[in-house]
Amino acid sequence: MAEYADESVFPLPRAQLWQFIEQHTDPAIVVRIHPDIVSQSVLSRSDREVVVDRGIRFRKKVLHSKWKLIALPPDRYRWEILDGEGPLLPGSHLENHYSDDPGGTRIVSRGEVRVRSVPGFLTKRVLRTVFGDIDQQDRAFLQPALR
């Protein structure tokens, strides 16, 4: 597992950001936000927790994994990989903490992640690229709202 840490400001106030985060549990919307997620089905849903099966394109294959998404608005969100073939391996997790910022919402991210077929010494570099791409996809999807 590689430790991952990052801090950034997302250009939406927290209330709007939480509405957007919730859209990531909708199978019809998440595939439009993130093109590498080719399918998603909701396996269970409770008050603060959603378990989904995601099919993610990775190296010209679609790999399925089970994710637990835990929402604790307005301050915290966590995902965990419960099972599956990748690309993020079981046991991987990331937790985001949110606070108000003049530019929108400050996000402090911490977690431990392992990526299928990526040597440990390269994992941090790969994660920065992958999570940077995911952030750009979020911003591109929201572009009309950010104007």
mmCIF file of N, CA and C in Angstrom:
data_model
loop_
_atom_site.group_PDB
_atom_site.id
_atom_site.type_symbol
_atom_site.label_atom_id
_atom_site.label_comp_id
_atom_site.label_asym_id
_atom_site.label_seq_id
_atom_site.Cartn_x
_atom_site.Cartn_y
_atom_site.Cartn_z
ATOM 1 N N MET A 1 0.845 -1.190 0.000
ATOM 2 C CA MET A 1 0.000 0.000 0.000
ATOM 3 C C MET A 1 0.878 1.237 0.000
ATOM 4 N N ALA A 2 0.456 2.206 -0.751
ATOM 5 C CA ALA A 2 1.143 3.491 -0.759
ATOM 6 C C ALA A 2 0.263 4.508 -0.045
ATOM 7 N N GLU A 3 0.882 5.268 0.827
ATOM 8 C CA GLU A 3 0.141 6.356 1.468
ATOM 9 C C GLU A 3 -0.067 7.456 0.448
ATOM 10 N N TYR A 4 -1.263 8.041 0.474
ATOM 11 C CA TYR A 4 -1.585 9.134 -0.436
ATOM 12 C C TYR A 4 -2.080 10.299 0.400
ATOM 13 N N ALA A 5 -1.615 11.495 0.064
ATOM 14 C CA ALA A 5 -2.062 12.710 0.742
ATOM 15 C C ALA A 5 -2.081 13.848 -0.270
ATOM 16 N N ASP A 6 -3.108 14.673 -0.176
ATOM 17 C CA ASP A 6 -3.222 15.816 -1.074
ATOM 18 C C ASP A 6 -4.133 16.846 -0.415
ATOM 19 N N GLU A 7 -4.010 18.066 -0.884
ATOM 20 C CA GLU A 7 -4.874 19.149 -0.424
ATOM 21 C C GLU A 7 -5.137 20.057 -1.604
ATOM 22 N N SER A 8 -6.404 20.452 -1.779
ATOM 23 C CA SER A 8 -6.760 21.310 -2.903
ATOM 24 C C SER A 8 -8.015 22.095 -2.555
ATOM 25 N N VAL A 9 -8.364 23.014 -3.438
ATOM 26 C CA VAL A 9 -9.606 23.769 -3.301
ATOM 27 C C VAL A 9 -10.453 23.476 -4.536
ATOM 28 N N PHE A 10 -11.677 23.010 -4.302
ATOM 29 C CA PHE A 10 -12.608 22.756 -5.399
ATOM 30 C C PHE A 10 -13.528 23.964 -5.499
ATOM 31 N N PRO A 11 -13.766 24.480 -6.709
ATOM 32 C CA PRO A 11 -14.446 25.770 -6.873
ATOM 33 C C PRO A 11 -15.971 25.728 -6.729
ATOM 34 N N LEU A 12 -16.462 25.013 -5.737
ATOM 35 C CA LEU A 12 -17.888 25.025 -5.400
ATOM 36 C C LEU A 12 -18.014 25.137 -3.888
ATOM 37 N N PRO A 13 -19.039 25.833 -3.402
ATOM 38 C CA PRO A 13 -19.292 25.813 -1.960
ATOM 39 C C PRO A 13 -19.686 24.399 -1.526
ATOM 40 N N ARG A 14 -19.491 24.105 -0.263
ATOM 41 C CA ARG A 14 -19.711 22.750 0.249
ATOM 42 C C ARG A 14 -21.091 22.177 -0.068
ATOM 43 N N ALA A 15 -22.133 22.961 0.088
ATOM 44 C CA ALA A 15 -23.484 22.427 -0.163
ATOM 45 C C ALA A 15 -23.616 21.936 -1.604
ATOM 46 N N GLN A 16 -23.107 22.699 -2.547
ATOM 47 C CA GLN A 16 -23.164 22.284 -3.952
ATOM 48 C C GLN A 16 -22.233 21.111 -4.225
ATOM 49 N N LEU A 17 -21.088 21.097 -3.575
ATOM 50 C CA LEU A 17 -20.155 19.989 -3.756
ATOM 51 C C LEU A 17 -20.793 18.688 -3.274
ATOM 52 N N TRP A 18 -21.513 18.725 -2.159
ATOM 53 C CA TRP A 18 -22.163 17.513 -1.659
ATOM 54 C C TRP A 18 -23.239 17.018 -2.614
ATOM 55 N N GLN A 19 -23.952 17.918 -3.254
ATOM 56 C CA GLN A 19 -24.929 17.498 -4.264
ATOM 57 C C GLN A 19 -24.218 16.759 -5.399
ATOM 58 N N PHE A 20 -23.064 17.282 -5.793
ATOM 59 C CA PHE A 20 -22.282 16.654 -6.862
ATOM 60 C C PHE A 20 -21.733 15.295 -6.415
ATOM 61 N N ILE A 21 -21.244 15.210 -5.194
ATOM 62 C CA ILE A 21 -20.730 13.938 -4.673
ATOM 63 C C ILE A 21 -21.831 12.878 -4.714
ATOM 64 N N GLU A 22 -23.037 13.239 -4.341
ATOM 65 C CA GLU A 22 -24.156 12.299 -4.349
ATOM 66 C C GLU A 22 -24.432 11.773 -5.762
ATOM 67 N N GLN A 23 -24.190 12.585 -6.776
ATOM 68 C CA GLN A 23 -24.409 12.141 -8.154
ATOM 69 C C GLN A 23 -23.493 10.969 -8.529
ATOM 70 N N HIS A 24 -22.377 10.818 -7.828
ATOM 71 C CA HIS A 24 -21.451 9.725 -8.110
ATOM 72 C C HIS A 24 -22.024 8.360 -7.727
ATOM 73 N N THR A 25 -23.144 8.329 -6.999
ATOM 74 C CA THR A 25 -23.780 7.059 -6.671
ATOM 75 C C THR A 25 -24.832 6.678 -7.708
ATOM 76 N N ASP A 26 -25.165 7.582 -8.609
ATOM 77 C CA ASP A 26 -26.173 7.319 -9.642
ATOM 78 C C ASP A 26 -25.493 6.660 -10.844
ATOM 79 N N PRO A 27 -25.840 5.400 -11.152
ATOM 80 C CA PRO A 27 -25.172 4.692 -12.245
ATOM 81 C C PRO A 27 -25.246 5.408 -13.600
ATOM 82 N N ALA A 28 -26.331 6.117 -13.853
ATOM 83 C CA ALA A 28 -26.477 6.799 -15.143
ATOM 84 C C ALA A 28 -25.619 8.061 -15.231
ATOM 85 N N ILE A 29 -25.330 8.669 -14.097
ATOM 86 C CA ILE A 29 -24.567 9.925 -14.110
ATOM 87 C C ILE A 29 -23.068 9.686 -13.971
ATOM 88 N N VAL A 30 -22.649 8.761 -13.091
ATOM 89 C CA VAL A 30 -21.215 8.579 -12.841
ATOM 90 C C VAL A 30 -20.465 8.205 -14.118
ATOM 91 N N VAL A 31 -21.095 7.454 -15.011
ATOM 92 C CA VAL A 31 -20.415 7.074 -16.260
ATOM 93 C C VAL A 31 -20.256 8.268 -17.194
ATOM 94 N N ARG A 32 -21.077 9.303 -17.011
ATOM 95 C CA ARG A 32 -20.914 10.534 -17.794
ATOM 96 C C ARG A 32 -19.832 11.427 -17.182
ATOM 97 N N ILE A 33 -19.685 11.378 -15.869
ATOM 98 C CA ILE A 33 -18.663 12.192 -15.201
ATOM 99 C C ILE A 33 -17.272 11.614 -15.456
ATOM 100 N N HIS A 34 -17.154 10.292 -15.287
ATOM 101 C CA HIS A 34 -15.848 9.620 -15.383
ATOM 102 C C HIS A 34 -15.892 8.557 -16.481
ATOM 103 N N PRO A 35 -15.362 8.858 -17.657
ATOM 104 C CA PRO A 35 -15.462 7.951 -18.803
ATOM 105 C C PRO A 35 -14.838 6.578 -18.592
ATOM 106 N N ASP A 36 -13.887 6.427 -17.678
ATOM 107 C CA ASP A 36 -13.288 5.116 -17.451
ATOM 108 C C ASP A 36 -14.172 4.214 -16.586
ATOM 109 N N ILE A 37 -15.183 4.785 -15.940
ATOM 110 C CA ILE A 37 -16.186 3.956 -15.268
ATOM 111 C C ILE A 37 -17.215 3.617 -16.344
ATOM 112 N N VAL A 38 -17.210 2.368 -16.778
ATOM 113 C CA VAL A 38 -18.091 1.974 -17.882
ATOM 114 C C VAL A 38 -19.414 1.406 -17.392
ATOM 115 N N SER A 39 -19.469 1.013 -16.112
ATOM 116 C CA SER A 39 -20.731 0.543 -15.545
ATOM 117 C C SER A 39 -20.684 0.688 -14.029
ATOM 118 N N GLN A 40 -21.880 0.808 -13.460
ATOM 119 C CA GLN A 40 -21.988 0.840 -12.002
ATOM 120 C C GLN A 40 -23.371 0.335 -11.623
ATOM 121 N N SER A 41 -23.419 -0.532 -10.634
ATOM 122 C CA SER A 41 -24.707 -0.961 -10.101
ATOM 123 C C SER A 41 -24.663 -0.812 -8.579
ATOM 124 N N VAL A 42 -25.780 -0.376 -8.025
ATOM 125 C CA VAL A 42 -25.890 -0.198 -6.581
ATOM 126 C C VAL A 42 -26.257 -1.551 -5.969
ATOM 127 N N LEU A 43 -25.399 -2.033 -5.076
ATOM 128 C CA LEU A 43 -25.624 -3.323 -4.415
ATOM 129 C C LEU A 43 -26.405 -3.166 -3.120
ATOM 130 N N SER A 44 -26.161 -2.066 -2.401
ATOM 131 C CA SER A 44 -26.916 -1.778 -1.176
ATOM 132 C C SER A 44 -26.813 -0.287 -0.888
ATOM 133 N N ARG A 45 -27.800 0.182 -0.147
ATOM 134 C CA ARG A 45 -27.829 1.607 0.216
ATOM 135 C C ARG A 45 -28.442 1.724 1.596
ATOM 136 N N SER A 46 -27.775 2.485 2.459
ATOM 137 C CA SER A 46 -28.327 2.813 3.767
ATOM 138 C C SER A 46 -28.247 4.320 3.921
ATOM 139 N N ASP A 47 -28.486 4.795 5.122
ATOM 140 C CA ASP A 47 -28.543 6.232 5.362
ATOM 141 C C ASP A 47 -27.297 6.966 4.882
ATOM 142 N N ARG A 48 -26.126 6.464 5.215
ATOM 143 C CA ARG A 48 -24.875 7.170 4.888
ATOM 144 C C ARG A 48 -23.924 6.356 4.017
ATOM 145 N N GLU A 49 -24.343 5.159 3.645
ATOM 146 C CA GLU A 49 -23.413 4.254 2.979
ATOM 147 C C GLU A 49 -24.048 3.642 1.735
ATOM 148 N N VAL A 50 -23.269 3.623 0.655
ATOM 149 C CA VAL A 50 -23.704 2.984 -0.583
ATOM 150 C C VAL A 50 -22.598 2.018 -0.992
ATOM 151 N N VAL A 51 -22.985 0.797 -1.350
ATOM 152 C CA VAL A 51 -22.029 -0.175 -1.875
ATOM 153 C C VAL A 51 -22.364 -0.366 -3.346
ATOM 154 N N VAL A 52 -21.347 -0.194 -4.190
ATOM 155 C CA VAL A 52 -21.549 -0.300 -5.635
ATOM 156 C C VAL A 52 -20.557 -1.290 -6.237
ATOM 157 N N ASP A 53 -20.962 -1.868 -7.356
ATOM 158 C CA ASP A 53 -20.050 -2.629 -8.202
ATOM 159 C C ASP A 53 -19.723 -1.717 -9.378
ATOM 160 N N ARG A 54 -18.434 -1.453 -9.565
ATOM 161 C CA ARG A 54 -18.003 -0.600 -10.674
ATOM 162 C C ARG A 54 -17.183 -1.405 -11.664
ATOM 163 N N GLY A 55 -17.496 -1.214 -12.936
ATOM 164 C CA GLY A 55 -16.657 -1.737 -14.009
ATOM 165 C C GLY A 55 -15.800 -0.585 -14.506
ATOM 166 N N ILE A 56 -14.486 -0.714 -14.374
ATOM 167 C CA ILE A 56 -13.566 0.376 -14.712
ATOM 168 C C ILE A 56 -12.623 -0.082 -15.816
ATOM 169 N N ARG A 57 -12.515 0.753 -16.842
ATOM 170 C CA ARG A 57 -11.588 0.465 -17.937
ATOM 171 C C ARG A 57 -10.159 0.675 -17.440
ATOM 172 N N PHE A 58 -9.328 -0.363 -17.620
ATOM 173 C CA PHE A 58 -7.936 -0.316 -17.179
ATOM 174 C C PHE A 58 -7.117 -1.150 -18.153
ATOM 175 N N ARG A 59 -6.214 -0.490 -18.857
ATOM 176 C CA ARG A 59 -5.344 -1.177 -19.821
ATOM 177 C C ARG A 59 -6.136 -2.036 -20.801
ATOM 178 N N LYS A 60 -7.143 -1.422 -21.409
ATOM 179 C CA LYS A 60 -7.971 -2.038 -22.457
ATOM 180 C C LYS A 60 -8.851 -3.189 -21.969
ATOM 181 N N LYS A 61 -9.000 -3.336 -20.649
ATOM 182 C CA LYS A 61 -9.902 -4.333 -20.073
ATOM 183 C C LYS A 61 -10.871 -3.607 -19.153
ATOM 184 N N VAL A 62 -11.988 -4.261 -18.860
ATOM 185 C CA VAL A 62 -12.915 -3.740 -17.860
ATOM 186 C C VAL A 62 -12.796 -4.631 -16.633
ATOM 187 N N LEU A 63 -12.384 -4.027 -15.526
ATOM 188 C CA LEU A 63 -12.203 -4.737 -14.263
ATOM 189 C C LEU A 63 -13.309 -4.329 -13.298
ATOM 190 N N HIS A 64 -13.871 -5.293 -12.594
ATOM 191 C CA HIS A 64 -14.956 -5.004 -11.654
ATOM 192 C C HIS A 64 -14.444 -5.033 -10.223
ATOM 193 N N SER A 65 -14.974 -4.121 -9.425
ATOM 194 C CA SER A 65 -14.643 -4.086 -8.010
ATOM 195 C C SER A 65 -15.837 -3.559 -7.224
ATOM 196 N N LYS A 66 -15.869 -3.928 -5.944
ATOM 197 C CA LYS A 66 -16.932 -3.506 -5.045
ATOM 198 C C LYS A 66 -16.399 -2.370 -4.175
ATOM 199 N N TRP A 67 -17.102 -1.244 -4.209
ATOM 200 C CA TRP A 67 -16.716 -0.037 -3.475
ATOM 201 C C TRP A 67 -17.744 0.252 -2.385
ATOM 202 N N LYS A 68 -17.263 0.655 -1.213
ATOM 203 C CA LYS A 68 -18.135 1.194 -0.169
ATOM 204 C C LYS A 68 -17.904 2.699 -0.131
ATOM 205 N N LEU A 69 -18.980 3.462 -0.343
ATOM 206 C CA LEU A 69 -18.934 4.929 -0.354
ATOM 207 C C LEU A 69 -19.654 5.420 0.892
ATOM 208 N N ILE A 70 -18.937 6.128 1.743
ATOM 209 C CA ILE A 70 -19.488 6.572 3.021
ATOM 210 C C ILE A 70 -19.527 8.098 3.036
ATOM 211 N N ALA A 71 -20.731 8.644 3.138
ATOM 212 C CA ALA A 71 -20.915 10.090 3.141
ATOM 213 C C ALA A 71 -21.281 10.557 4.547
ATOM 214 N N LEU A 72 -20.497 11.492 5.063
ATOM 215 C CA LEU A 72 -20.754 12.093 6.368
ATOM 216 C C LEU A 72 -20.753 13.611 6.213
ATOM 217 N N PRO A 73 -21.769 14.137 5.495
ATOM 218 C CA PRO A 73 -21.793 15.576 5.244
ATOM 219 C C PRO A 73 -21.974 16.368 6.531
ATOM 220 N N PRO A 74 -21.442 17.558 6.590
ATOM 221 C CA PRO A 74 -20.768 18.273 5.512
ATOM 222 C C PRO A 74 -19.245 18.148 5.535
ATOM 223 N N ASP A 75 -18.718 17.290 6.425
ATOM 224 C CA ASP A 75 -17.279 17.340 6.680
ATOM 225 C C ASP A 75 -16.445 16.217 6.090
ATOM 226 N N ARG A 76 -17.045 15.044 5.798
ATOM 227 C CA ARG A 76 -16.189 13.905 5.482
ATOM 228 C C ARG A 76 -16.844 12.958 4.488
ATOM 229 N N TYR A 77 -16.001 12.380 3.624
ATOM 230 C CA TYR A 77 -16.414 11.373 2.650
ATOM 231 C C TYR A 77 -15.296 10.348 2.544
ATOM 232 N N ARG A 78 -15.654 9.082 2.460
ATOM 233 C CA ARG A 78 -14.649 8.027 2.396
ATOM 234 C C ARG A 78 -15.095 6.965 1.404
ATOM 235 N N TRP A 79 -14.130 6.457 0.642
ATOM 236 C CA TRP A 79 -14.406 5.260 -0.152
ATOM 237 C C TRP A 79 -13.396 4.185 0.219
ATOM 238 N N GLU A 80 -13.868 2.934 0.111
ATOM 239 C CA GLU A 80 -13.025 1.770 0.388
ATOM 240 C C GLU A 80 -13.271 0.741 -0.706
ATOM 241 N N ILE A 81 -12.236 0.040 -1.113
ATOM 242 C CA ILE A 81 -12.381 -1.057 -2.052
ATOM 243 C C ILE A 81 -12.538 -2.335 -1.224
ATOM 244 N N LEU A 82 -13.701 -2.957 -1.352
ATOM 245 C CA LEU A 82 -14.011 -4.142 -0.554
ATOM 246 C C LEU A 82 -13.519 -5.426 -1.210
ATOM 247 N N ASP A 83 -13.625 -5.476 -2.539
ATOM 248 C CA ASP A 83 -13.329 -6.716 -3.244
ATOM 249 C C ASP A 83 -13.185 -6.395 -4.725
ATOM 250 N N GLY A 84 -12.558 -7.287 -5.461
ATOM 251 C CA GLY A 84 -12.541 -7.130 -6.902
ATOM 252 C C GLY A 84 -11.181 -7.309 -7.524
ATOM 253 N N GLU A 85 -11.178 -7.147 -8.832
ATOM 254 C CA GLU A 85 -9.981 -7.404 -9.622
ATOM 255 C C GLU A 85 -9.179 -6.147 -9.927
ATOM 256 N N GLY A 86 -9.643 -4.990 -9.538
ATOM 257 C CA GLY A 86 -8.872 -3.780 -9.746
ATOM 258 C C GLY A 86 -9.651 -2.733 -10.503
ATOM 259 N N PRO A 87 -8.994 -1.688 -10.949
ATOM 260 C CA PRO A 87 -7.562 -1.431 -10.866
ATOM 261 C C PRO A 87 -7.067 -1.079 -9.456
ATOM 262 N N LEU A 88 -7.949 -0.545 -8.585
ATOM 263 C CA LEU A 88 -7.561 -0.327 -7.195
ATOM 264 C C LEU A 88 -7.873 -1.609 -6.439
ATOM 265 N N LEU A 89 -6.932 -2.058 -5.647
ATOM 266 C CA LEU A 89 -7.054 -3.373 -5.023
ATOM 267 C C LEU A 89 -7.740 -3.320 -3.665
ATOM 268 N N PRO A 90 -8.357 -4.433 -3.255
ATOM 269 C CA PRO A 90 -9.049 -4.475 -1.967
ATOM 270 C C PRO A 90 -8.156 -3.991 -0.824
ATOM 271 N N GLY A 91 -8.804 -3.258 0.075
ATOM 272 C CA GLY A 91 -8.082 -2.654 1.188
ATOM 273 C C GLY A 91 -7.717 -1.203 0.924
ATOM 274 N N SER A 92 -7.699 -0.810 -0.344
ATOM 275 C CA SER A 92 -7.424 0.595 -0.670
ATOM 276 C C SER A 92 -8.556 1.461 -0.133
ATOM 277 N N HIS A 93 -8.200 2.651 0.333
ATOM 278 C CA HIS A 93 -9.211 3.575 0.846
ATOM 279 C C HIS A 93 -8.686 4.996 0.769
ATOM 280 N N LEU A 94 -9.620 5.931 0.727
ATOM 281 C CA LEU A 94 -9.286 7.352 0.710
ATOM 282 C C LEU A 94 -10.374 8.091 1.472
ATOM 283 N N GLU A 95 -9.958 9.038 2.304
ATOM 284 C CA GLU A 95 -10.907 9.841 3.054
ATOM 285 C C GLU A 95 -10.651 11.305 2.758
ATOM 286 N N ASN A 96 -11.727 12.023 2.434
ATOM 287 C CA ASN A 96 -11.665 13.463 2.181
ATOM 288 C C ASN A 96 -12.315 14.197 3.342
ATOM 289 N N HIS A 97 -11.644 15.268 3.782
ATOM 290 C CA HIS A 97 -12.198 16.166 4.793
ATOM 291 C C HIS A 97 -12.420 17.513 4.123
ATOM 292 N N TYR A 98 -13.593 18.111 4.368
ATOM 293 C CA TYR A 98 -14.007 19.329 3.687
ATOM 294 C C TYR A 98 -14.131 20.480 4.675
ATOM 295 N N SER A 99 -13.722 21.664 4.217
ATOM 296 C CA SER A 99 -13.914 22.891 4.999
ATOM 297 C C SER A 99 -14.143 24.039 4.032
ATOM 298 N N ASP A 100 -14.774 25.076 4.542
ATOM 299 C CA ASP A 100 -15.044 26.239 3.698
ATOM 300 C C ASP A 100 -13.751 26.946 3.354
ATOM 301 N N ASP A 101 -13.721 27.524 2.165
ATOM 302 C CA ASP A 101 -12.566 28.259 1.669
ATOM 303 C C ASP A 101 -13.088 29.389 0.792
ATOM 304 N N PRO A 102 -12.421 30.540 0.766
ATOM 305 C CA PRO A 102 -12.895 31.636 -0.088
ATOM 306 C C PRO A 102 -13.037 31.239 -1.562
ATOM 307 N N GLY A 103 -12.253 30.254 -2.006
ATOM 308 C CA GLY A 103 -12.329 29.805 -3.396
ATOM 309 C C GLY A 103 -13.316 28.685 -3.635
ATOM 310 N N GLY A 104 -14.028 28.238 -2.591
ATOM 311 C CA GLY A 104 -14.977 27.136 -2.726
ATOM 312 C C GLY A 104 -14.923 26.236 -1.503
ATOM 313 N N THR A 105 -14.393 25.015 -1.693
ATOM 314 C CA THR A 105 -14.287 24.047 -0.609
ATOM 315 C C THR A 105 -12.876 23.487 -0.567
ATOM 316 N N ARG A 106 -12.241 23.581 0.581
ATOM 317 C CA ARG A 106 -10.919 22.974 0.764
ATOM 318 C C ARG A 106 -11.112 21.485 1.018
ATOM 319 N N ILE A 107 -10.334 20.667 0.290
ATOM 320 C CA ILE A 107 -10.404 19.221 0.429
ATOM 321 C C ILE A 107 -9.031 18.713 0.850
ATOM 322 N N VAL A 108 -9.001 18.045 1.990
ATOM 323 C CA VAL A 108 -7.777 17.405 2.468
ATOM 324 C C VAL A 108 -8.002 15.901 2.350
ATOM 325 N N SER A 109 -7.177 15.249 1.534
ATOM 326 C CA SER A 109 -7.331 13.821 1.244
ATOM 327 C C SER A 109 -6.197 13.021 1.866
ATOM 328 N N ARG A 110 -6.557 11.889 2.477
ATOM 329 C CA ARG A 110 -5.571 10.975 3.055
ATOM 330 C C ARG A 110 -6.052 9.554 2.839
ATOM 331 N N GLY A 111 -5.133 8.669 2.514
ATOM 332 C CA GLY A 111 -5.521 7.280 2.363
ATOM 333 C C GLY A 111 -4.346 6.382 2.071
ATOM 334 N N GLU A 112 -4.662 5.129 1.851
ATOM 335 C CA GLU A 112 -3.680 4.131 1.447
ATOM 336 C C GLU A 112 -4.259 3.399 0.253
ATOM 337 N N VAL A 113 -3.464 3.310 -0.804
ATOM 338 C CA VAL A 113 -3.982 2.766 -2.051
ATOM 339 C C VAL A 113 -2.944 1.847 -2.685
ATOM 340 N N ARG A 114 -3.449 0.770 -3.272
ATOM 341 C CA ARG A 114 -2.599 -0.125 -4.049
ATOM 342 C C ARG A 114 -3.251 -0.296 -5.412
ATOM 343 N N VAL A 115 -2.454 -0.174 -6.471
ATOM 344 C CA VAL A 115 -2.950 -0.247 -7.834
ATOM 345 C C VAL A 115 -2.450 -1.538 -8.477
ATOM 346 N N ARG A 116 -3.359 -2.230 -9.132
ATOM 347 C CA ARG A 116 -3.021 -3.479 -9.819
ATOM 348 C C ARG A 116 -1.909 -3.250 -10.839
ATOM 349 N N SER A 117 -0.929 -4.120 -10.830
ATOM 350 C CA SER A 117 0.156 -4.147 -11.827
ATOM 351 C C SER A 117 1.038 -2.902 -11.815
ATOM 352 N N VAL A 118 1.067 -2.180 -10.690
ATOM 353 C CA VAL A 118 1.947 -1.017 -10.569
ATOM 354 C C VAL A 118 2.910 -1.284 -9.421
ATOM 355 N N PRO A 119 4.226 -1.270 -9.694
ATOM 356 C CA PRO A 119 5.189 -1.498 -8.610
ATOM 357 C C PRO A 119 5.054 -0.427 -7.528
ATOM 358 N N GLY A 120 5.291 -0.823 -6.289
ATOM 359 C CA GLY A 120 5.138 0.073 -5.153
ATOM 360 C C GLY A 120 5.859 1.398 -5.293
ATOM 361 N N PHE A 121 7.072 1.382 -5.844
ATOM 362 C CA PHE A 121 7.838 2.627 -5.935
ATOM 363 C C PHE A 121 7.236 3.610 -6.938
ATOM 364 N N LEU A 122 6.367 3.150 -7.832
ATOM 365 C CA LEU A 122 5.723 4.042 -8.796
ATOM 366 C C LEU A 122 4.308 4.448 -8.384
ATOM 367 N N THR A 123 3.774 3.814 -7.351
ATOM 368 C CA THR A 123 2.367 4.000 -7.011
ATOM 369 C C THR A 123 2.021 5.453 -6.727
ATOM 370 N N LYS A 124 2.823 6.157 -5.940
ATOM 371 C CA LYS A 124 2.490 7.549 -5.605
ATOM 372 C C LYS A 124 2.420 8.421 -6.852
ATOM 373 N N ARG A 125 3.345 8.234 -7.772
ATOM 374 C CA ARG A 125 3.344 9.018 -9.014
ATOM 375 C C ARG A 125 2.107 8.695 -9.844
ATOM 376 N N VAL A 126 1.783 7.403 -9.957
ATOM 377 C CA VAL A 126 0.606 6.992 -10.717
ATOM 378 C C VAL A 126 -0.662 7.555 -10.074
ATOM 379 N N LEU A 127 -0.763 7.494 -8.755
ATOM 380 C CA LEU A 127 -1.947 8.006 -8.066
ATOM 381 C C LEU A 127 -2.116 9.506 -8.270
ATOM 382 N N ARG A 128 -1.045 10.257 -8.213
ATOM 383 C CA ARG A 128 -1.151 11.712 -8.455
ATOM 384 C C ARG A 128 -1.735 11.967 -9.843
ATOM 385 N N THR A 129 -1.270 11.205 -10.825
ATOM 386 C CA THR A 129 -1.778 11.368 -12.187
ATOM 387 C C THR A 129 -3.245 10.960 -12.270
ATOM 388 N N VAL A 130 -3.578 9.792 -11.731
ATOM 389 C CA VAL A 130 -4.952 9.284 -11.801
ATOM 390 C C VAL A 130 -5.916 10.211 -11.068
ATOM 391 N N PHE A 131 -5.584 10.588 -9.831
ATOM 392 C CA PHE A 131 -6.485 11.448 -9.073
ATOM 393 C C PHE A 131 -6.556 12.850 -9.682
ATOM 394 N N GLY A 132 -5.476 13.312 -10.292
ATOM 395 C CA GLY A 132 -5.509 14.580 -11.028
ATOM 396 C C GLY A 132 -6.452 14.508 -12.211
ATOM 397 N N ASP A 133 -6.422 13.389 -12.931
ATOM 398 C CA ASP A 133 -7.345 13.191 -14.061
ATOM 399 C C ASP A 133 -8.794 13.153 -13.583
ATOM 400 N N ILE A 134 -9.041 12.476 -12.468
ATOM 401 C CA ILE A 134 -10.396 12.399 -11.918
ATOM 402 C C ILE A 134 -10.893 13.794 -11.544
ATOM 403 N N ASP A 135 -10.040 14.601 -10.923
ATOM 404 C CA ASP A 135 -10.400 15.971 -10.576
ATOM 405 C C ASP A 135 -10.745 16.771 -11.833
ATOM 406 N N GLN A 136 -9.955 16.614 -12.888
ATOM 407 C CA GLN A 136 -10.226 17.323 -14.140
ATOM 408 C C GLN A 136 -11.548 16.879 -14.761
ATOM 409 N N GLN A 137 -11.871 15.589 -14.660
ATOM 410 C CA GLN A 137 -13.149 15.102 -15.174
ATOM 411 C C GLN A 137 -14.307 15.703 -14.387
ATOM 412 N N ASP A 138 -14.166 15.787 -13.060
ATOM 413 C CA ASP A 138 -15.200 16.426 -12.238
ATOM 414 C C ASP A 138 -15.403 17.868 -12.679
ATOM 415 N N ARG A 139 -14.322 18.594 -12.835
ATOM 416 C CA ARG A 139 -14.409 20.005 -13.215
ATOM 417 C C ARG A 139 -14.992 20.175 -14.613
ATOM 418 N N ALA A 140 -14.619 19.297 -15.542
ATOM 419 C CA ALA A 140 -15.149 19.384 -16.910
ATOM 420 C C ALA A 140 -16.671 19.128 -16.915
ATOM 421 N N PHE A 141 -17.109 18.144 -16.133
ATOM 422 C CA PHE A 141 -18.542 17.843 -16.061
ATOM 423 C C PHE A 141 -19.304 19.031 -15.486
ATOM 424 N N LEU A 142 -18.713 19.707 -14.526
ATOM 425 C CA LEU A 142 -19.365 20.832 -13.853
ATOM 426 C C LEU A 142 -19.134 22.173 -14.546
ATOM 427 N N GLN A 143 -18.398 22.188 -15.616
ATOM 428 C CA GLN A 143 -17.993 23.446 -16.262
ATOM 429 C C GLN A 143 -19.136 24.443 -16.421
ATOM 430 N N PRO A 144 -20.318 24.040 -16.907
ATOM 431 C CA PRO A 144 -21.416 25.029 -17.004
ATOM 432 C C PRO A 144 -21.779 25.646 -15.664
ATOM 433 N N ALA A 145 -21.741 24.856 -14.581
ATOM 434 C CA ALA A 145 -22.089 25.374 -13.254
ATOM 435 C C ALA A 145 -20.994 26.251 -12.679
ATOM 436 N N LEU A 146 -19.755 26.078 -13.139
ATOM 437 C CA LEU A 146 -18.634 26.836 -12.597
ATOM 438 C C LEU A 146 -18.483 28.211 -13.249
ATOM 439 N N ARG A 147 -19.254 28.480 -14.271
ATOM 440 C CA ARG A 147 -19.128 29.771 -14.959
ATOM 441 C C ARG A 147 -19.838 30.871 -14.220
#
